[in-house]
XYZ file of C-alpha atoms in Angstrom:
568
model
C -67.560 -219.951 -32.304
C -68.330 -217.555 -29.451
C -70.786 -218.014 -26.579
C -71.739 -215.259 -24.152
C -72.063 -215.344 -20.373
C -75.860 -215.591 -20.438
C -75.799 -218.793 -22.446
C -72.842 -220.229 -20.549
C -74.767 -219.704 -17.306
C -77.945 -221.233 -18.733
C -76.183 -224.293 -20.138
C -74.205 -224.777 -16.923
C -77.373 -224.805 -14.825
C -79.095 -227.189 -17.196
C -76.193 -229.640 -17.207
C -76.125 -229.595 -13.406
C -79.732 -230.763 -13.329
C -81.433 -227.498 -12.419
C -85.078 -227.442 -13.542
C -86.836 -224.433 -11.982
C -86.090 -220.703 -11.895
C -88.244 -218.098 -10.145
C -87.546 -214.410 -10.381
C -88.201 -210.873 -11.535
C -86.220 -209.579 -14.473
C -84.877 -206.203 -15.477
C -81.474 -204.775 -16.368
C -79.134 -206.677 -16.674
C -80.833 -210.112 -16.539
C -83.612 -209.939 -19.145
C -81.501 -211.769 -21.716
C -80.413 -214.163 -18.967
C -83.992 -215.286 -18.369
C -84.534 -215.798 -22.106
C -81.347 -217.862 -22.283
C -82.642 -219.977 -19.387
C -85.844 -220.775 -21.253
C -83.940 -221.485 -24.469
C -81.810 -223.986 -22.555
C -84.914 -225.800 -21.334
C -85.207 -224.378 -17.807
C -88.674 -223.507 -16.480
C -88.916 -219.815 -15.604
C -91.750 -218.518 -13.403
C -91.906 -214.733 -13.140
C -93.076 -213.461 -9.746
C -94.277 -210.065 -8.494
C -91.858 -209.607 -5.598
C -88.254 -210.774 -5.239
C -88.868 -212.015 -1.721
C -91.755 -214.209 -2.911
C -89.583 -215.454 -5.789
C -86.923 -216.437 -3.275
C -89.503 -218.248 -1.139
C -90.764 -220.130 -4.183
C -87.252 -221.170 -5.253
C -86.385 -222.567 -1.828
C -89.712 -224.409 -1.537
C -89.104 -226.156 -4.851
C -85.653 -227.051 -3.524
C -87.247 -228.685 -0.488
C -89.813 -230.535 -2.574
C -87.349 -231.837 -5.176
C -84.044 -232.036 -3.298
C -82.403 -229.957 -6.043
C -81.824 -226.215 -5.521
C -84.386 -223.912 -7.016
C -82.880 -220.815 -8.636
C -83.959 -217.277 -7.821
C -82.979 -214.799 -10.552
C -83.122 -211.078 -9.708
C -81.697 -207.749 -10.751
C -78.870 -205.867 -9.124
C -78.936 -203.747 -5.967
C -82.466 -203.568 -4.535
C -83.447 -206.721 -6.429
C -80.936 -208.745 -4.438
C -81.593 -206.763 -1.267
C -85.258 -207.787 -1.429
C -84.060 -211.411 -1.574
C -82.124 -211.254 1.657
C -85.160 -212.178 3.770
C -85.721 -215.227 1.595
C -82.055 -216.192 1.702
C -82.010 -215.998 5.486
C -85.185 -218.086 5.647
C -83.701 -220.809 3.412
C -80.460 -220.834 5.366
C -82.235 -221.205 8.727
C -84.731 -223.697 7.270
C -81.883 -225.726 5.711
C -83.404 -225.717 2.228
C -81.303 -225.770 -0.969
C -81.405 -222.478 -2.872
C -79.264 -220.788 -5.517
C -79.677 -217.021 -5.868
C -78.296 -215.409 -9.021
C -78.306 -211.633 -9.283
C -77.146 -209.313 -11.990
C -74.879 -206.503 -10.874
C -73.628 -203.262 -12.321
C -70.961 -203.377 -15.071
C -67.520 -203.935 -13.607
C -66.161 -200.772 -15.210
C -68.856 -198.766 -13.376
C -67.911 -200.026 -9.941
C -66.631 -197.456 -7.508
C -67.924 -194.480 -9.485
C -71.643 -194.692 -8.643
C -72.873 -197.324 -11.082
C -76.594 -198.042 -11.531
C -77.808 -200.063 -8.515
C -74.214 -200.585 -7.407
C -73.943 -202.517 -4.171
C -71.436 -204.816 -2.464
C -73.467 -207.861 -3.407
C -71.069 -210.748 -2.800
C -69.986 -209.333 0.550
C -73.587 -208.672 1.604
C -74.695 -212.196 0.666
C -72.007 -214.066 2.585
C -73.825 -213.727 5.905
C -76.861 -215.506 4.443
C -75.251 -218.239 2.374
C -72.854 -221.174 2.439
C -71.118 -220.001 -0.726
C -70.975 -216.588 -2.394
C -68.822 -215.731 -5.397
C -68.475 -213.786 -8.619
C -67.016 -215.784 -11.521
C -63.955 -213.838 -12.729
C -64.521 -214.685 -16.414
C -67.120 -216.335 -18.686
C -64.913 -219.409 -19.019
C -65.098 -220.018 -15.240
C -68.882 -219.704 -14.893
C -69.406 -223.515 -15.118
C -66.922 -224.077 -12.290
C -68.742 -221.704 -9.959
C -72.184 -223.022 -10.937
C -71.147 -226.550 -10.045
C -69.612 -225.420 -6.780
C -72.632 -223.313 -5.812
C -75.055 -226.181 -6.443
C -72.844 -228.646 -4.578
C -72.583 -226.342 -1.559
C -76.334 -225.668 -1.523
C -77.178 -229.382 -1.714
C -74.522 -231.146 0.339
C -74.440 -231.782 4.069
C -76.888 -229.425 5.732
C -78.596 -227.806 2.718
C -78.577 -224.048 2.418
C -78.005 -221.064 0.180
C -75.458 -220.283 -2.518
C -75.107 -216.950 -4.271
C -73.594 -216.119 -7.669
C -72.974 -212.528 -8.707
C -73.209 -211.839 -12.436
C -72.089 -208.343 -13.555
C -73.602 -207.014 -16.767
C -70.174 -207.090 -18.392
C -69.746 -210.771 -17.517
C -73.172 -211.734 -18.897
C -72.499 -210.119 -22.277
C -68.833 -211.090 -22.540
C -68.038 -213.822 -25.052
C -65.635 -216.720 -24.948
C -64.580 -219.382 -27.437
C -67.157 -222.152 -26.913
C -64.478 -224.801 -27.436
C -62.620 -223.378 -24.439
C -65.618 -223.190 -22.086
C -65.923 -226.380 -20.008
C -69.737 -226.597 -20.008
C -69.377 -230.181 -18.824
C -66.910 -228.902 -16.252
C -67.879 -231.345 -13.570
C -71.162 -232.924 -12.605
C -70.842 -234.660 -9.285
C -72.609 -237.932 -8.673
C -75.212 -237.733 -5.923
C -73.514 -237.675 -2.541
C -73.735 -241.088 -0.907
C -75.785 -241.237 2.266
C -73.741 -240.974 5.453
C -74.056 -244.183 7.438
C -73.957 -244.268 11.238
C -71.284 -245.678 13.468
C -72.591 -249.179 14.435
C -71.390 -248.659 18.013
C -73.623 -245.606 18.332
C -76.569 -247.461 16.783
C -76.145 -250.137 19.439
C -75.957 -247.519 22.213
C -79.114 -245.882 20.896
C -80.927 -249.225 20.743
C -79.886 -250.078 24.322
C -81.054 -246.732 25.634
C -84.359 -246.816 23.781
C -85.169 -250.428 24.678
C -84.638 -249.758 28.396
C -86.803 -246.631 28.427
C -90.096 -246.612 30.323
C -91.433 -243.570 28.506
C -89.768 -243.397 25.065
C -90.716 -240.802 22.478
C -89.683 -240.236 18.838
C -89.594 -236.699 17.417
C -89.659 -236.568 13.613
C -88.294 -233.389 12.075
C -88.174 -231.579 8.761
C -84.732 -233.093 8.141
C -86.316 -236.544 8.073
C -88.855 -235.302 5.533
C -86.171 -233.739 3.347
C -84.083 -236.917 3.645
C -87.009 -238.980 2.305
C -86.832 -241.323 5.279
C -90.600 -241.851 5.521
C -90.670 -245.578 4.761
C -87.868 -246.363 7.210
C -89.348 -244.283 10.035
C -92.873 -245.614 9.511
C -91.527 -249.163 9.734
C -89.607 -248.312 12.918
C -92.649 -246.765 14.590
C -94.952 -249.613 13.616
C -92.442 -252.246 14.724
C -91.636 -250.831 18.159
C -94.999 -249.085 18.774
C -93.371 -246.048 20.373
C -95.319 -242.767 20.353
C -94.045 -240.088 18.009
C -94.398 -236.348 17.603
C -93.807 -234.587 14.281
C -92.419 -231.086 14.107
C -94.571 -228.779 11.927
C -92.908 -229.766 8.643
C -92.138 -233.263 9.888
C -95.875 -233.907 9.615
C -96.707 -236.718 7.223
C -93.366 -238.544 7.397
C -95.420 -240.946 9.453
C -99.110 -240.258 8.777
C -100.798 -237.841 11.180
C -103.637 -240.360 11.373
C -101.291 -243.077 12.657
C -102.383 -244.582 15.967
C -98.884 -243.833 17.267
C -99.054 -240.074 16.625
C -99.471 -238.165 19.899
C -99.647 -234.606 18.573
C -102.855 -234.098 20.547
C -100.889 -234.780 23.741
C -97.751 -232.866 22.771
C -97.128 -231.120 26.104
C -97.640 -234.336 28.068
C -95.398 -236.320 25.715
C -92.492 -233.875 25.939
C -92.781 -233.444 29.687
C -93.121 -237.140 30.482
C -90.566 -238.740 28.149
C -87.482 -240.286 29.733
C -85.742 -241.065 26.401
C -86.257 -239.077 23.198
C -85.097 -240.155 19.756
C -84.588 -236.947 17.755
C -84.650 -237.593 14.003
C -83.695 -234.614 11.864
C -85.090 -232.027 14.254
C -83.307 -229.341 16.241
C -83.689 -228.544 19.919
C -84.393 -224.896 19.158
C -87.301 -222.640 20.147
C -89.794 -224.847 18.307
C -88.851 -227.734 20.595
C -88.452 -225.475 23.646
C -84.697 -226.073 23.664
C -85.134 -229.486 25.317
C -85.098 -227.795 28.698
C -87.063 -227.753 31.950
C -89.977 -227.037 32.517
C -91.048 -228.382 29.113
C -89.028 -231.583 29.584
C -88.134 -233.813 32.502
C -84.861 -232.796 34.122
C -83.348 -236.257 33.604
C -84.531 -236.885 30.030
C -81.969 -238.592 27.799
C -81.749 -237.592 24.144
C -80.572 -239.626 21.154
C -79.797 -237.049 18.493
C -79.414 -238.012 14.829
C -78.416 -235.297 12.373
C -76.482 -234.801 9.150
C -74.858 -231.710 10.691
C -72.649 -232.542 13.697
C -72.411 -228.856 14.608
C -76.025 -229.204 15.759
C -75.097 -231.673 18.499
C -75.507 -230.598 22.129
C -76.699 -227.183 20.972
C -79.000 -226.425 23.908
C -78.813 -229.620 25.966
C -76.274 -232.425 25.987
C -77.382 -235.492 24.044
C -76.744 -238.873 25.600
C -76.023 -240.347 22.151
C -75.173 -238.078 19.195
C -75.100 -239.806 15.811
C -73.734 -238.176 12.663
C -75.721 -239.838 9.903
C -78.389 -239.453 7.287
C -81.709 -240.337 8.864
C -82.672 -243.218 6.589
C -79.630 -245.523 7.077
C -79.617 -244.836 10.817
C -83.300 -245.717 11.225
C -82.897 -248.866 9.137
C -79.957 -249.977 11.287
C -81.797 -249.092 14.509
C -84.896 -251.017 13.425
C -82.812 -254.124 12.842
C -81.021 -253.764 16.163
C -84.272 -253.319 18.099
C -85.751 -256.351 16.300
C -82.800 -258.377 17.591
C -83.675 -257.192 21.097
C -87.356 -257.999 20.462
C -88.244 -254.544 21.756
C -91.800 -253.290 21.440
C -93.679 -250.943 23.772
C -96.796 -252.539 25.179
C -100.062 -250.865 24.247
C -101.277 -251.068 27.860
C -98.080 -249.648 29.368
C -98.540 -246.810 31.898
C -96.859 -244.433 29.403
C -99.330 -245.208 26.626
C -102.272 -245.067 29.031
C -101.259 -241.610 30.274
C -100.838 -240.303 26.731
C -104.158 -241.748 25.565
C -105.975 -240.176 28.489
C -104.498 -236.773 27.622
C -105.253 -237.265 23.917
C -108.879 -238.045 24.717
C -109.264 -234.946 26.892
C -107.678 -232.614 24.326
C -109.581 -234.181 21.425
C -112.869 -233.676 23.258
C -112.064 -229.967 23.680
C -111.272 -229.562 19.979
C -114.411 -231.466 18.960
C -116.554 -229.249 21.176
C -115.021 -226.101 19.710
C -115.352 -227.395 16.159
C -119.004 -228.292 16.754
C -119.763 -224.695 17.787
C -121.176 -223.147 14.600
C -122.423 -219.975 16.260
C -121.559 -216.771 14.423
C -119.023 -215.350 14.030
C -117.194 -218.670 13.700
C -114.133 -219.733 15.698
C -110.921 -221.184 14.225
C -111.766 -224.793 15.097
C -115.100 -224.798 13.274
C -113.434 -223.267 10.210
C -110.599 -225.788 10.083
C -112.917 -228.735 10.647
C -114.916 -227.628 7.594
C -111.742 -227.209 5.550
C -110.303 -230.574 6.600
C -113.504 -232.413 5.705
C -113.791 -230.845 2.250
C -110.301 -231.018 0.745
C -108.539 -234.045 -0.780
C -106.625 -235.972 1.854
C -103.403 -235.885 -0.148
C -103.397 -232.082 -0.566
C -100.237 -230.069 -0.034
C -101.082 -227.622 2.725
C -99.309 -224.272 2.835
C -99.991 -222.296 5.988
C -98.903 -219.097 7.649
C -100.206 -216.727 10.247
C -100.246 -216.775 14.025
C -103.317 -218.622 15.332
C -104.197 -219.591 11.760
C -101.016 -221.624 11.410
C -100.800 -222.947 14.961
C -104.401 -224.085 15.365
C -104.593 -225.308 11.769
C -101.536 -227.495 12.272
C -103.441 -229.723 14.660
C -106.620 -230.044 12.577
C -105.399 -229.963 8.965
C -103.788 -233.375 8.704
C -100.897 -234.583 6.563
C -100.543 -238.251 5.769
C -97.775 -237.856 3.219
C -94.281 -236.397 3.678
C -93.298 -232.957 2.372
C -96.968 -232.026 2.137
C -96.848 -229.166 4.625
C -95.067 -225.871 4.032
C -95.316 -223.167 6.670
C -93.505 -220.262 8.306
C -90.850 -222.711 9.471
C -87.952 -222.352 11.849
C -87.461 -218.666 11.082
C -91.151 -217.909 11.667
C -91.257 -215.899 8.452
C -94.510 -214.229 7.444
C -95.233 -213.685 3.749
C -93.954 -217.099 2.613
C -97.368 -218.585 1.804
C -98.159 -217.442 -1.756
C -94.562 -218.035 -2.927
C -94.536 -221.515 -1.399
C -97.926 -222.190 -2.992
C -96.726 -221.145 -6.458
C -93.780 -223.540 -6.151
C -95.935 -226.390 -4.837
C -98.539 -225.919 -7.575
C -95.863 -225.872 -10.293
C -94.353 -229.052 -8.817
C -97.804 -230.673 -8.779
C -98.403 -229.730 -12.408
C -95.172 -231.476 -13.423
C -95.192 -234.458 -11.074
C -98.667 -234.978 -9.547
C -101.270 -233.209 -11.704
C -104.249 -234.471 -9.692
C -102.892 -233.181 -6.376
C -104.222 -229.889 -4.952
C -102.458 -227.090 -3.089
C -104.415 -225.464 -0.252
C -102.872 -222.188 0.930
C -104.311 -221.300 4.353
C -103.523 -217.706 5.286
C -104.221 -215.355 8.127
C -105.430 -211.999 6.816
C -102.275 -210.302 8.080
C -100.015 -212.932 6.491
C -101.826 -212.711 3.164
C -101.143 -208.986 3.048
C -97.384 -209.564 2.723
C -97.477 -211.263 -0.689
C -101.087 -211.178 -1.842
C -100.298 -209.891 -5.340
C -98.784 -213.264 -6.183
C -102.391 -214.099 -7.015
C -101.574 -212.530 -10.397
C -98.663 -214.958 -10.802
C -101.051 -217.841 -10.142
C -103.460 -216.547 -12.793
C -100.682 -215.980 -15.339
C -99.368 -219.527 -14.984
C -102.857 -221.051 -14.491
C -101.966 -222.531 -11.124
C -105.093 -223.818 -9.321
C -104.086 -222.843 -5.790
C -107.000 -222.664 -3.355
C -106.304 -219.711 -1.048
C -108.252 -219.828 2.223
C -108.020 -216.560 4.165
C -109.013 -216.859 7.821
C -109.983 -213.247 8.435
C -110.014 -212.013 12.030
C -109.385 -208.341 11.217
C -105.969 -208.267 12.845
C -102.588 -209.593 13.851
C -103.194 -212.308 16.490
C -106.641 -210.744 17.055
C -108.673 -207.793 15.827
C -111.912 -205.968 16.512
C -115.423 -206.109 15.123
C -116.752 -203.270 12.980
C -118.570 -201.453 15.780
C -115.608 -201.505 18.156
C -113.165 -200.467 15.429
C -115.385 -197.542 14.430
C -115.551 -196.432 18.056
C -111.770 -196.660 18.377
C -111.164 -194.709 15.177
C -113.533 -191.949 16.297
C -111.754 -191.539 19.621
C -108.832 -189.400 18.476
C -105.699 -189.269 16.323
C -105.759 -192.497 14.277
C -101.994 -192.982 14.516
C -102.234 -192.834 18.312
C -105.481 -194.629 19.066
C -105.578 -197.440 16.476
C -104.210 -200.609 18.173
C -101.034 -201.832 16.420
C -102.518 -205.318 16.053
C -105.718 -204.098 14.374
C -106.456 -204.296 10.657
C -109.436 -202.999 8.725
C -112.608 -204.965 9.410
C -114.070 -207.490 7.018
C -111.763 -206.669 4.112
C -113.169 -208.340 0.996
C -109.983 -210.025 -0.178
C -111.944 -212.385 -2.417
C -112.812 -209.451 -4.677
C -109.200 -209.524 -5.921
C -110.451 -212.289 -8.177
C -112.576 -209.751 -10.038
C -109.417 -208.065 -11.321
C -108.943 -211.156 -13.477
C -112.539 -211.540 -14.612
C -113.308 -214.199 -12.031
C -115.039 -214.271 -8.656
C -114.181 -215.391 -5.159
C -116.083 -216.588 -2.114
C -116.948 -214.682 1.055
C -118.052 -216.948 3.888
C -119.509 -216.509 7.361
C -121.033 -219.939 7.977
C -119.799 -223.524 7.865
C -122.240 -224.288 5.054
C -120.826 -221.418 2.982
C -117.279 -222.704 3.572
C -118.260 -226.206 2.478
C -119.944 -224.943 -0.685
C -116.999 -222.650 -1.504
C -114.485 -225.488 -1.178
C -116.562 -227.851 -3.290
C -116.728 -225.162 -5.976
C -112.999 -224.340 -5.761
C -111.958 -228.001 -6.029
C -113.591 -228.133 -9.466
C -111.452 -225.242 -10.763
C -108.260 -226.519 -12.388
C -106.995 -223.620 -14.508
C -106.810 -220.689 -12.085
C -106.540 -219.920 -8.369
C -109.466 -219.454 -6.005
C -109.879 -217.222 -2.945
C -112.138 -218.184 -0.056
C -112.336 -215.317 2.447
C -113.776 -216.446 5.799
C -114.876 -213.868 8.380
C -114.377 -215.242 11.907
C -114.718 -213.941 15.432
C -111.936 -211.321 15.802
C -111.334 -212.494 19.375
C -111.219 -216.214 18.589
C -108.164 -217.867 20.120
C -106.449 -221.179 20.670
C -106.983 -223.665 23.463
C -105.608 -222.403 26.816
C -101.978 -223.484 27.134
C -100.306 -225.230 30.058
C -97.195 -223.168 29.310
C -96.617 -219.996 27.339
C -96.296 -221.031 23.676
C -92.734 -219.681 23.616
C -90.373 -220.893 26.326
C -89.246 -217.863 28.308
C -85.634 -216.809 28.609
C -83.789 -217.970 31.709
C -81.697 -214.804 31.830
């Protein structure tokens, strides 16, 4: 009995534990998508390949199993490259599968012909084209293993039209080729655990930084126990939020600059000393700070600064071993220590500033007042998706996460346009695993413009995403209607319109009317509160809340530039 490449691919993915596929179909993968559904895979059709790729990698982060992105040949895959690069830099498991032109059309100008395997190698850990239908299961297993193991990342499989339609004797196709057991957690060298414990216990100003790797590694219980036992302040990276609750008394996010600058020993758990952590360098850090670096990827060690102790290990077993070792030493930081007192003083000062800004309800509203209203009117266990410039950065400090893997944002690559795709993935995950949980997608107006048509995807699949658009008429900042009109009347529009400006007060919420529904346009805190209360009740479709704010609203003045400047 014969079986074709489409069904071999579908069965191979299913037997390797793949559950979700996001994509856009066309020649030659229409039958492929149908085969996926027939095999029991969940297929979510998107409106843009880049958004499909973002959704697939987000589901990979949430589940620990690669999401699949299925696209057509040539431009279909090319549109995925941004998403592949984002997943690779973010260290999220993703499998991209693209159709390609028939093999007998290669080299003579085939439809959408492109060097797809070669072009994908720069953005993936593994890229291959199975040479025959019989070998598809081998390459599926290998691609999934590469994407999932060690530092997670991207795998790419190229599927020519001729391979997808080719048949093989089912008895000779090893559909159960090989299904690896889950990779055992890497345990730390006990000598290094002891060195880390010695260094941390002797510190006067210790600090723990909890990264996205700790969230992905599901180390939340171990890290929470460590923090509560030793009472050391901690800082989460943006997607490390919630590993230990943001509302923990030991979280010092509101004194971030002071904590980084004052620490003498830093325990780095699944975070990288890249631009987001200011490279671990002066002037953001003390010149003599000592770093304990724990990572699953040893190539990350000493990347920008030399670590005093570098431990190759999964986060969870290391933290469990460290907690035991510190208990033996009876180490716990005193609540009245000079380090804690300095941090609390800074926290109080910064919190007072934020409270004052959030209490200012004068129109047009500022960011802080908007986010305070959002935070107070959404379920505490919501998954928060966020992107934008000030929208994401200011919102990070006010929109709290008390559970791990409950924040998805522009990430290490700083990619705009990820929000709606991430939200689709998160909402689908919630439907299957936590049906009472809500997804709140907080977008700047510029960021929303990248992938806004995914609202149709949300309607089609009845995903109740609440989209909050913080609308300042621009990129970073914009102009009010009067000023923008004056600018546009001053000369050639292509020469006089500021590059950061967008149209004023765009009524994004009216997109809902395309689907026979209605959105919310808000100017006041009361309108925001009422809109959120209404949106929370909707469980079978998305909602859009479009909030007009002061175009010149900005963040709190910074001690340093937000991005550490080059030393060159």
